mmCIF file of C-alpha atoms in Angstrom:
data_model
loop_
_atom_site.group_PDB
_atom_site.id
_atom_site.type_symbol
_atom_site.label_atom_id
_atom_site.label_comp_id
_atom_site.label_asym_id
_atom_site.label_seq_id
_atom_site.Cartn_x
_atom_site.Cartn_y
_atom_site.Cartn_z
ATOM 1 C CA UNK A 114 41.789 1.271 30.170
ATOM 2 C CA UNK A 115 38.136 0.972 30.965
ATOM 3 C CA UNK A 116 37.237 1.319 34.626
ATOM 4 C CA UNK A 117 36.366 -2.034 36.230
ATOM 5 C CA UNK A 118 33.372 -0.509 37.987
ATOM 6 C CA UNK A 119 31.705 0.939 34.881
ATOM 7 C CA UNK A 120 28.450 -0.730 34.007
ATOM 8 C CA UNK A 121 27.431 0.022 30.448
ATOM 9 C CA UNK A 122 23.804 1.008 30.006
ATOM 10 C CA UNK A 123 21.947 -1.160 27.553
ATOM 11 C CA UNK A 124 20.187 0.957 24.952
ATOM 12 C CA UNK A 125 17.285 -0.545 23.042
ATOM 13 C CA UNK A 126 18.018 1.819 20.146
ATOM 14 C CA UNK A 127 21.703 2.573 19.496
ATOM 15 C CA UNK A 128 20.654 4.652 16.481
ATOM 16 C CA UNK A 129 18.724 7.009 18.752
ATOM 17 C CA UNK A 130 21.794 7.291 20.989
ATOM 18 C CA UNK A 131 23.927 8.233 17.980
ATOM 19 C CA UNK A 132 21.445 10.914 16.918
ATOM 20 C CA UNK A 133 21.498 12.333 20.453
ATOM 21 C CA UNK A 134 25.301 12.272 20.436
ATOM 22 C CA UNK A 135 25.422 14.131 17.100
ATOM 23 C CA UNK A 136 23.085 16.834 18.384
ATOM 24 C CA UNK A 137 25.040 17.149 21.618
ATOM 25 C CA UNK A 138 28.383 17.513 19.825
ATOM 26 C CA UNK A 139 26.854 20.115 17.510
ATOM 27 C CA UNK A 140 25.922 22.241 20.519
ATOM 28 C CA UNK A 141 29.099 21.850 22.592
ATOM 29 C CA UNK A 142 32.445 20.118 22.736
ATOM 30 C CA UNK A 143 32.990 17.154 25.065
ATOM 31 C CA UNK A 144 35.950 15.075 26.171
ATOM 32 C CA UNK A 145 35.972 11.312 25.925
ATOM 33 C CA UNK A 146 35.348 11.029 29.680
ATOM 34 C CA UNK A 147 32.417 13.443 29.459
ATOM 35 C CA UNK A 148 30.947 11.423 26.602
ATOM 36 C CA UNK A 149 31.258 8.246 28.659
ATOM 37 C CA UNK A 150 29.456 9.888 31.554
ATOM 38 C CA UNK A 151 26.770 11.520 29.410
ATOM 39 C CA UNK A 152 25.898 8.456 27.336
ATOM 40 C CA UNK A 153 26.806 5.751 29.852
ATOM 41 C CA UNK A 154 28.832 3.632 27.451
ATOM 42 C CA UNK A 155 32.375 2.286 27.565
ATOM 43 C CA UNK A 156 35.419 4.019 26.119
ATOM 44 C CA UNK A 157 35.634 1.466 23.325
ATOM 45 C CA UNK A 158 32.035 2.069 22.293
ATOM 46 C CA UNK A 159 32.497 5.842 22.506
ATOM 47 C CA UNK A 160 35.247 5.590 19.905
ATOM 48 C CA UNK A 161 33.051 3.272 17.806
ATOM 49 C CA UNK A 162 30.301 5.915 17.842
ATOM 50 C CA UNK A 163 32.718 8.734 16.985
ATOM 51 C CA UNK A 164 34.132 6.720 14.094
ATOM 52 C CA UNK A 165 30.615 5.980 12.813
ATOM 53 C CA UNK A 166 29.706 9.680 13.033
ATOM 54 C CA UNK A 167 32.784 10.557 10.964
ATOM 55 C CA UNK A 168 31.737 7.877 8.483
ATOM 56 C CA UNK A 169 28.465 9.754 7.978
ATOM 57 C CA UNK A 170 30.439 12.764 6.746
ATOM 58 C CA UNK A 171 30.588 14.884 9.892
ATOM 59 C CA UNK A 172 33.828 16.767 10.545
ATOM 60 C CA UNK A 173 35.208 17.113 14.064
ATOM 61 C CA UNK A 174 36.987 20.303 15.094
ATOM 62 C CA UNK A 175 40.383 19.591 16.630
ATOM 63 C CA UNK A 176 40.620 21.189 20.024
ATOM 64 C CA UNK A 177 42.710 20.225 23.017
ATOM 65 C CA UNK A 178 41.290 20.981 26.430
ATOM 66 C CA UNK A 179 43.482 20.418 29.496
ATOM 67 C CA UNK A 180 45.637 17.965 27.618
ATOM 68 C CA UNK A 181 42.677 15.870 26.466
ATOM 69 C CA UNK A 182 40.988 16.098 23.110
ATOM 70 C CA UNK A 183 37.600 17.820 22.994
ATOM 71 C CA UNK A 184 35.226 16.443 20.381
ATOM 72 C CA UNK A 185 32.931 18.924 18.650
ATOM 73 C CA UNK A 186 31.199 18.820 15.259
ATOM 74 C CA UNK A 187 32.225 21.571 12.862
ATOM 75 C CA UNK A 188 29.469 24.039 11.957
ATOM 76 C CA UNK A 189 27.293 23.526 15.029
ATOM 77 C CA UNK A 190 23.654 22.802 14.266
ATOM 78 C CA UNK A 191 24.201 23.968 10.700
ATOM 79 C CA UNK A 192 26.488 20.981 10.345
ATOM 80 C CA UNK A 193 23.698 18.486 11.043
ATOM 81 C CA UNK A 194 23.125 16.549 7.862
ATOM 82 C CA UNK A 195 19.549 15.686 6.930
ATOM 83 C CA UNK A 196 18.852 11.981 7.000
ATOM 84 C CA UNK A 197 18.574 10.794 3.371
ATOM 85 C CA UNK A 198 15.286 9.286 2.258
ATOM 86 C CA UNK A 199 15.084 5.551 1.762
ATOM 87 C CA UNK A 200 13.722 3.929 -1.383
ATOM 88 C CA UNK A 201 10.412 2.888 0.279
ATOM 89 C CA UNK A 202 9.971 6.435 1.648
ATOM 90 C CA UNK A 203 10.568 7.884 -1.812
ATOM 91 C CA UNK A 204 8.063 5.432 -3.285
ATOM 92 C CA UNK A 205 5.516 6.587 -0.706
ATOM 93 C CA UNK A 206 6.023 10.209 -1.788
ATOM 94 C CA UNK A 207 5.516 9.319 -5.446
ATOM 95 C CA UNK A 208 2.422 7.299 -4.508
ATOM 96 C CA UNK A 209 0.980 10.418 -2.870
ATOM 97 C CA UNK A 210 1.835 12.476 -5.946
ATOM 98 C CA UNK A 211 0.266 9.960 -8.346
ATOM 99 C CA UNK A 212 -2.913 9.842 -6.264
ATOM 100 C CA UNK A 213 -3.164 13.645 -6.538
ATOM 101 C CA UNK A 214 -2.671 13.727 -10.305
ATOM 102 C CA UNK A 215 -6.137 15.260 -10.725
ATOM 103 C CA UNK A 216 -4.856 18.299 -8.809
ATOM 104 C CA UNK A 217 -2.055 19.058 -11.279
ATOM 105 C CA UNK A 218 -1.617 22.792 -11.699
ATOM 106 C CA UNK A 219 -2.738 23.564 -8.153
ATOM 107 C CA UNK A 220 -0.507 24.841 -5.326
ATOM 108 C CA UNK A 221 -0.880 21.501 -3.525
ATOM 109 C CA UNK A 222 0.792 19.417 -6.230
ATOM 110 C CA UNK A 223 3.323 22.161 -6.975
ATOM 111 C CA UNK A 224 4.367 22.203 -3.301
ATOM 112 C CA UNK A 225 4.568 18.407 -3.265
ATOM 113 C CA UNK A 226 6.766 18.440 -6.381
ATOM 114 C CA UNK A 227 9.099 20.977 -4.751
ATOM 115 C CA UNK A 228 9.314 18.766 -1.657
ATOM 116 C CA UNK A 229 10.127 15.709 -3.767
ATOM 117 C CA UNK A 230 12.838 17.672 -5.609
ATOM 118 C CA UNK A 231 14.410 18.664 -2.279
ATOM 119 C CA UNK A 232 14.351 15.075 -1.075
ATOM 120 C CA UNK A 233 15.755 13.705 -4.330
ATOM 121 C CA UNK A 234 18.567 16.281 -4.347
ATOM 122 C CA UNK A 235 20.009 14.706 -1.200
ATOM 123 C CA UNK A 236 19.710 11.081 -2.268
ATOM 124 C CA UNK A 237 22.709 8.755 -2.078
ATOM 125 C CA UNK A 238 23.903 7.585 -5.496
ATOM 126 C CA UNK A 239 22.710 4.044 -4.810
ATOM 127 C CA UNK A 240 19.142 5.249 -4.243
ATOM 128 C CA UNK A 241 19.232 7.891 -7.005
ATOM 129 C CA UNK A 242 20.020 5.155 -9.539
ATOM 130 C CA UNK A 243 16.568 3.679 -8.865
ATOM 131 C CA UNK A 244 14.793 7.018 -9.266
ATOM 132 C CA UNK A 245 13.458 6.440 -12.777
ATOM 133 C CA UNK A 246 11.927 3.125 -11.755
ATOM 134 C CA UNK A 247 10.356 4.671 -8.645
ATOM 135 C CA UNK A 248 8.531 7.289 -10.743
ATOM 136 C CA UNK A 249 7.070 4.536 -12.956
ATOM 137 C CA UNK A 250 5.807 2.239 -10.210
ATOM 138 C CA UNK A 251 2.438 3.928 -9.623
ATOM 139 C CA UNK A 252 -0.021 4.568 -12.462
ATOM 140 C CA UNK A 253 -3.191 6.481 -11.450
ATOM 141 C CA UNK A 254 -6.387 5.580 -13.290
ATOM 142 C CA UNK A 255 -8.804 8.242 -12.134
ATOM 143 C CA UNK A 256 -12.214 9.089 -13.532
ATOM 144 C CA UNK A 257 -14.128 11.278 -13.772
ATOM 145 C CA UNK A 258 -11.578 14.047 -13.463
ATOM 146 C CA UNK A 259 -12.556 17.560 -12.449
ATOM 147 C CA UNK A 260 -10.074 20.026 -13.956
ATOM 148 C CA UNK A 261 -8.515 22.343 -11.387
ATOM 149 C CA UNK A 262 -5.482 23.560 -13.337
ATOM 150 C CA UNK A 263 -7.157 26.914 -14.056
ATOM 151 C CA UNK A 264 -8.063 27.444 -10.412
ATOM 152 C CA UNK A 265 -4.535 27.549 -9.028
ATOM 153 C CA UNK A 266 -4.735 31.187 -7.816
ATOM 154 C CA UNK A 267 -8.170 30.581 -6.279
ATOM 155 C CA UNK A 268 -6.931 27.466 -4.450
ATOM 156 C CA UNK A 269 -3.899 29.405 -3.238
ATOM 157 C CA UNK A 270 -6.291 31.904 -1.640
ATOM 158 C CA UNK A 271 -8.282 29.092 -0.019
ATOM 159 C CA UNK A 272 -5.064 27.515 1.227
ATOM 160 C CA UNK A 273 -3.967 30.824 2.744
ATOM 161 C CA UNK A 274 -7.362 31.369 4.379
ATOM 162 C CA UNK A 275 -7.290 27.903 5.954
ATOM 163 C CA UNK A 276 -3.764 28.339 7.310
ATOM 164 C CA UNK A 277 -4.409 31.841 8.690
ATOM 165 C CA UNK A 278 -7.997 31.062 9.805
ATOM 166 C CA UNK A 279 -9.305 34.092 7.919
ATOM 167 C CA UNK A 280 -12.948 34.666 7.017
ATOM 168 C CA UNK A 281 -13.495 34.766 3.238
ATOM 169 C CA UNK A 282 -15.994 36.214 0.796
ATOM 170 C CA UNK A 283 -16.665 33.833 -2.051
ATOM 171 C CA UNK A 284 -18.960 33.684 -5.056
ATOM 172 C CA UNK A 285 -20.405 30.215 -5.550
ATOM 173 C CA UNK A 286 -22.903 28.860 -8.069
ATOM 174 C CA UNK A 287 -25.033 26.108 -6.551
ATOM 175 C CA UNK A 288 -25.911 23.043 -8.628
ATOM 176 C CA UNK A 289 -28.927 23.716 -10.816
ATOM 177 C CA UNK A 290 -28.515 27.505 -10.701
ATOM 178 C CA UNK A 291 -27.066 29.892 -13.289
ATOM 179 C CA UNK A 292 -25.997 32.841 -11.166
ATOM 180 C CA UNK A 293 -23.367 32.874 -8.401
ATOM 181 C CA UNK A 294 -24.262 33.952 -4.874
ATOM 182 C CA UNK A 295 -21.900 35.719 -2.483
ATOM 183 C CA UNK A 296 -21.250 33.999 0.840
ATOM 184 C CA UNK A 297 -19.254 35.139 3.835
ATOM 185 C CA UNK A 298 -17.643 31.932 5.076
ATOM 186 C CA UNK A 299 -15.597 30.750 8.056
ATOM 187 C CA UNK A 300 -13.394 28.141 6.317
ATOM 188 C CA UNK A 301 -12.791 24.960 8.315
ATOM 189 C CA UNK A 302 -11.296 22.409 5.912
ATOM 190 C CA UNK A 303 -10.937 21.140 2.354
ATOM 191 C CA UNK A 304 -12.713 17.836 1.759
ATOM 192 C CA UNK A 305 -11.398 15.450 -0.888
ATOM 193 C CA UNK A 306 -14.216 13.248 -2.156
ATOM 194 C CA UNK A 307 -14.265 11.155 -5.328
ATOM 195 C CA UNK A 308 -11.520 13.243 -6.952
ATOM 196 C CA UNK A 309 -13.299 16.475 -6.090
ATOM 197 C CA UNK A 310 -12.456 19.329 -3.720
ATOM 198 C CA UNK A 311 -15.031 20.867 -1.399
ATOM 199 C CA UNK A 312 -14.549 23.807 0.941
ATOM 200 C CA UNK A 313 -16.277 23.058 4.228
ATOM 201 C CA UNK A 314 -17.186 25.962 6.470
ATOM 202 C CA UNK A 315 -19.824 28.078 8.135
ATOM 203 C CA UNK A 316 -21.867 30.255 5.766
ATOM 204 C CA UNK A 317 -23.066 33.449 7.438
ATOM 205 C CA UNK A 318 -25.594 33.824 4.617
ATOM 206 C CA UNK A 319 -27.143 30.381 5.198
ATOM 207 C CA UNK A 320 -26.447 30.459 8.951
ATOM 208 C CA UNK A 321 -25.307 26.837 8.677
ATOM 209 C CA UNK A 322 -22.287 24.719 7.834
ATOM 210 C CA UNK A 323 -22.047 24.263 4.092
ATOM 211 C CA UNK A 324 -20.022 22.506 1.428
ATOM 212 C CA UNK A 325 -18.845 24.521 -1.580
ATOM 213 C CA UNK A 326 -17.642 22.594 -4.641
ATOM 214 C CA UNK A 327 -14.396 24.303 -5.629
ATOM 215 C CA UNK A 328 -15.079 24.031 -9.363
ATOM 216 C CA UNK A 329 -18.215 26.145 -8.807
ATOM 217 C CA UNK A 330 -16.431 28.888 -6.859
ATOM 218 C CA UNK A 331 -15.830 31.898 -9.103
ATOM 219 C CA UNK A 332 -13.778 34.019 -6.693
ATOM 220 C CA UNK A 333 -12.362 34.064 -3.162
ATOM 221 C CA UNK A 334 -11.341 37.136 -1.184
ATOM 222 C CA UNK A 335 -9.720 37.050 2.243
ATOM 223 C CA UNK A 336 -11.028 39.473 4.847
ATOM 224 C CA UNK A 337 -9.160 40.778 7.895
ATOM 225 C CA UNK A 338 -11.499 38.909 10.237
ATOM 226 C CA UNK A 339 -10.281 35.826 12.086
ATOM 227 C CA UNK A 340 -12.583 32.817 12.346
ATOM 228 C CA UNK A 341 -12.644 30.439 15.292
ATOM 229 C CA UNK A 342 -12.749 26.699 14.697
ATOM 230 C CA UNK A 343 -15.483 25.215 16.943
ATOM 231 C CA UNK A 344 -13.959 23.004 19.632
ATOM 232 C CA UNK A 345 -16.607 20.335 19.085
ATOM 233 C CA UNK A 346 -16.021 20.213 15.320
ATOM 234 C CA UNK A 347 -15.175 16.721 14.041
ATOM 235 C CA UNK A 348 -15.567 16.603 10.278
ATOM 236 C CA UNK A 349 -14.648 12.920 10.085
ATOM 237 C CA UNK A 350 -17.290 12.019 12.665
ATOM 238 C CA UNK A 351 -19.902 14.178 10.939
ATOM 239 C CA UNK A 352 -19.419 12.510 7.560
ATOM 240 C CA UNK A 353 -18.763 8.919 8.591
ATOM 241 C CA UNK A 354 -22.498 8.535 9.291
ATOM 242 C CA UNK A 355 -23.311 9.546 5.704
ATOM 243 C CA UNK A 356 -22.931 7.477 2.555
ATOM 244 C CA UNK A 357 -21.743 10.486 0.593
ATOM 245 C CA UNK A 358 -21.893 14.228 1.162
ATOM 246 C CA UNK A 359 -25.635 14.814 1.537
ATOM 247 C CA UNK A 360 -26.483 15.429 5.189
ATOM 248 C CA UNK A 361 -29.629 13.422 5.945
ATOM 249 C CA UNK A 362 -30.957 11.367 8.883
ATOM 250 C CA UNK A 363 -29.354 7.961 9.388
ATOM 251 C CA UNK A 364 -31.249 4.843 8.256
ATOM 252 C CA UNK A 365 -30.606 1.154 8.778
ATOM 253 C CA UNK A 366 -30.067 0.029 5.192
ATOM 254 C CA UNK A 367 -30.133 -3.647 4.127
ATOM 255 C CA UNK A 368 -29.168 -4.610 0.582
ATOM 256 C CA UNK A 369 -29.037 -8.065 -1.019
ATOM 257 C CA UNK A 370 -26.204 -8.816 -3.479
ATOM 258 C CA UNK A 371 -26.136 -11.756 -5.882
ATOM 259 C CA UNK A 372 -23.549 -14.574 -5.641
ATOM 260 C CA UNK A 373 -21.844 -13.180 -8.766
ATOM 261 C CA UNK A 374 -20.808 -9.954 -7.005
ATOM 262 C CA UNK A 375 -20.774 -11.138 -3.378
ATOM 263 C CA UNK A 376 -16.967 -11.300 -3.309
ATOM 264 C CA UNK A 377 -16.713 -7.629 -4.293
ATOM 265 C CA UNK A 378 -18.998 -6.603 -1.452
ATOM 266 C CA UNK A 379 -17.085 -8.715 1.082
ATOM 267 C CA UNK A 380 -13.622 -7.635 -0.035
ATOM 268 C CA UNK A 381 -14.218 -3.885 0.163
ATOM 269 C CA UNK A 382 -15.174 -1.478 2.900
ATOM 270 C CA UNK A 383 -18.006 0.604 1.507
ATOM 271 C CA UNK A 384 -18.913 2.289 4.808
ATOM 272 C CA UNK A 385 -17.521 2.307 8.380
ATOM 273 C CA UNK A 386 -20.721 0.667 9.715
ATOM 274 C CA UNK A 387 -20.837 -2.058 7.066
ATOM 275 C CA UNK A 388 -21.752 -5.597 8.173
ATOM 276 C CA UNK A 389 -21.962 -8.401 5.609
ATOM 277 C CA UNK A 390 -23.878 -11.656 6.165
ATOM 278 C CA UNK A 391 -23.237 -14.625 3.871
ATOM 279 C CA UNK A 392 -26.327 -16.482 2.631
ATOM 280 C CA UNK A 393 -26.670 -20.207 1.909
ATOM 281 C CA UNK A 394 -26.935 -19.651 -1.857
ATOM 282 C CA UNK A 395 -23.669 -17.653 -2.019
ATOM 283 C CA UNK A 396 -25.317 -14.250 -1.996
ATOM 284 C CA UNK A 397 -24.732 -11.715 0.786
ATOM 285 C CA UNK A 398 -26.793 -9.146 2.667
ATOM 286 C CA UNK A 399 -24.999 -5.924 3.577
ATOM 287 C CA UNK A 400 -26.253 -3.781 6.447
ATOM 288 C CA UNK A 401 -25.213 -0.126 6.661
ATOM 289 C CA UNK A 402 -26.174 2.600 9.130
ATOM 290 C CA UNK A 403 -26.020 5.734 6.987
ATOM 291 C CA UNK A 404 -27.793 8.804 5.691
ATOM 292 C CA UNK A 405 -28.008 10.025 2.112
ATOM 293 C CA UNK A 406 -30.764 8.015 0.428
ATOM 294 C CA UNK A 407 -30.247 9.589 -2.990
ATOM 295 C CA UNK A 408 -26.564 8.638 -3.048
ATOM 296 C CA UNK A 409 -27.394 5.171 -1.724
ATOM 297 C CA UNK A 410 -29.976 4.741 -4.493
ATOM 298 C CA UNK A 411 -27.431 5.652 -7.173
ATOM 299 C CA UNK A 412 -24.959 3.176 -5.672
ATOM 300 C CA UNK A 413 -27.532 0.371 -5.622
ATOM 301 C CA UNK A 414 -28.487 1.064 -9.241
ATOM 302 C CA UNK A 415 -24.818 0.872 -10.281
ATOM 303 C CA UNK A 416 -24.972 -2.871 -9.488
ATOM 304 C CA UNK A 417 -27.856 -3.443 -11.897
ATOM 305 C CA UNK A 418 -29.790 -6.666 -11.272
ATOM 306 C CA UNK A 419 -27.122 -7.892 -8.839
ATOM 307 C CA UNK A 420 -28.453 -5.724 -5.989
ATOM 308 C CA UNK A 421 -31.844 -5.329 -4.329
ATOM 309 C CA UNK A 422 -32.825 -3.039 -1.458
ATOM 310 C CA UNK A 423 -34.509 -4.902 1.410
ATOM 311 C CA UNK A 424 -35.015 -1.872 3.670
ATOM 312 C CA UNK A 425 -35.849 0.906 4.426
ATOM 313 C CA UNK A 426 -39.006 1.454 2.426
ATOM 314 C CA UNK A 427 -37.958 5.017 1.552
ATOM 315 C CA UNK A 428 -34.873 3.692 -0.250
ATOM 316 C CA UNK A 429 -36.919 1.034 -2.050
ATOM 317 C CA UNK A 430 -39.251 3.775 -3.302
ATOM 318 C CA UNK A 431 -36.298 5.951 -4.399
ATOM 319 C CA UNK A 432 -34.673 3.104 -6.372
ATOM 320 C CA UNK A 433 -37.999 2.061 -7.915
ATOM 321 C CA UNK A 434 -38.673 5.665 -8.980
ATOM 322 C CA UNK A 435 -35.258 6.007 -10.623
ATOM 323 C CA UNK A 436 -35.671 2.678 -12.415
ATOM 324 C CA UNK A 437 -39.092 3.694 -13.711
ATOM 325 C CA UNK A 438 -37.742 7.025 -14.957
ATOM 326 C CA UNK A 439 -34.821 5.290 -16.673
ATOM 327 C CA UNK A 440 -37.182 2.774 -18.270
ATOM 328 C CA UNK A 441 -39.307 5.585 -19.699
ATOM 329 C CA UNK A 442 -36.202 7.007 -21.368
ATOM 330 C CA UNK A 443 -35.995 3.845 -23.489
ATOM 331 C CA UNK A 444 -39.701 3.381 -24.179
ATOM 332 C CA UNK A 445 -40.563 4.648 -27.607
#
């Protein structure tokens, strides 16, 4: 009989209480009275919890202590069963895999595939029956693709260097050059940008932080030296002020877009600082605080006659120059 003075503690998350009870019973045996005291619930609810735990597949070891049963989960912590993945969680994993399709053949996708296999191996039958459909839900349409399948060993070295914070020696061919140059680099991070991988780090040769396009790295060798990550380093903050990857001073950029494409500009976030003003004729003016005039010029030109730079003058000149050069290509 339940004691008249017991006041059951209300728990906002009974599931969390059950998890705590499972972990407790894996570490030590407890009587019913001890469970009541530990978890501050009534005898009836203690038995409800124990029955639910058995329903999850846990086996209790029979042991009598002082005439009263002691409840303990067989196998200790090794007996804790991993929580099976839900269908939405599995879909999220396959979404991540589909988004990284351009990295097929690299250690990153291989590791992700192994993780998915481990998760799928423990799926309940009801969820496993939907597996084929889950793998077909996401279809990546990615272009242009940079092939990395032949750089698996090189990426494995970069991955190891990043995890161990080891200085590397790498041979990299800069854009527009034919011969590779050796750099001693403190690796900080891998940047993923427009389906491309870039190693970001400090180049002792250049005495500056540099980006190295992975497809242009010929070799990577780990040294025994440890590199320190600067405490003030914030890669996200450093690049959110740029429109792409080129590190240049920030400009206040204003671009007019025609009514025909105004909805595309309004519906998408092209830059963290973006502000869009609607005009009376249905057009819009987008204002961006960003550096990287060359990349901004290429973006403006991709809109054709539906975009016009209003400021700064340097960007107007850059776009005009590119248009003139393109026009000369077609003048015969």
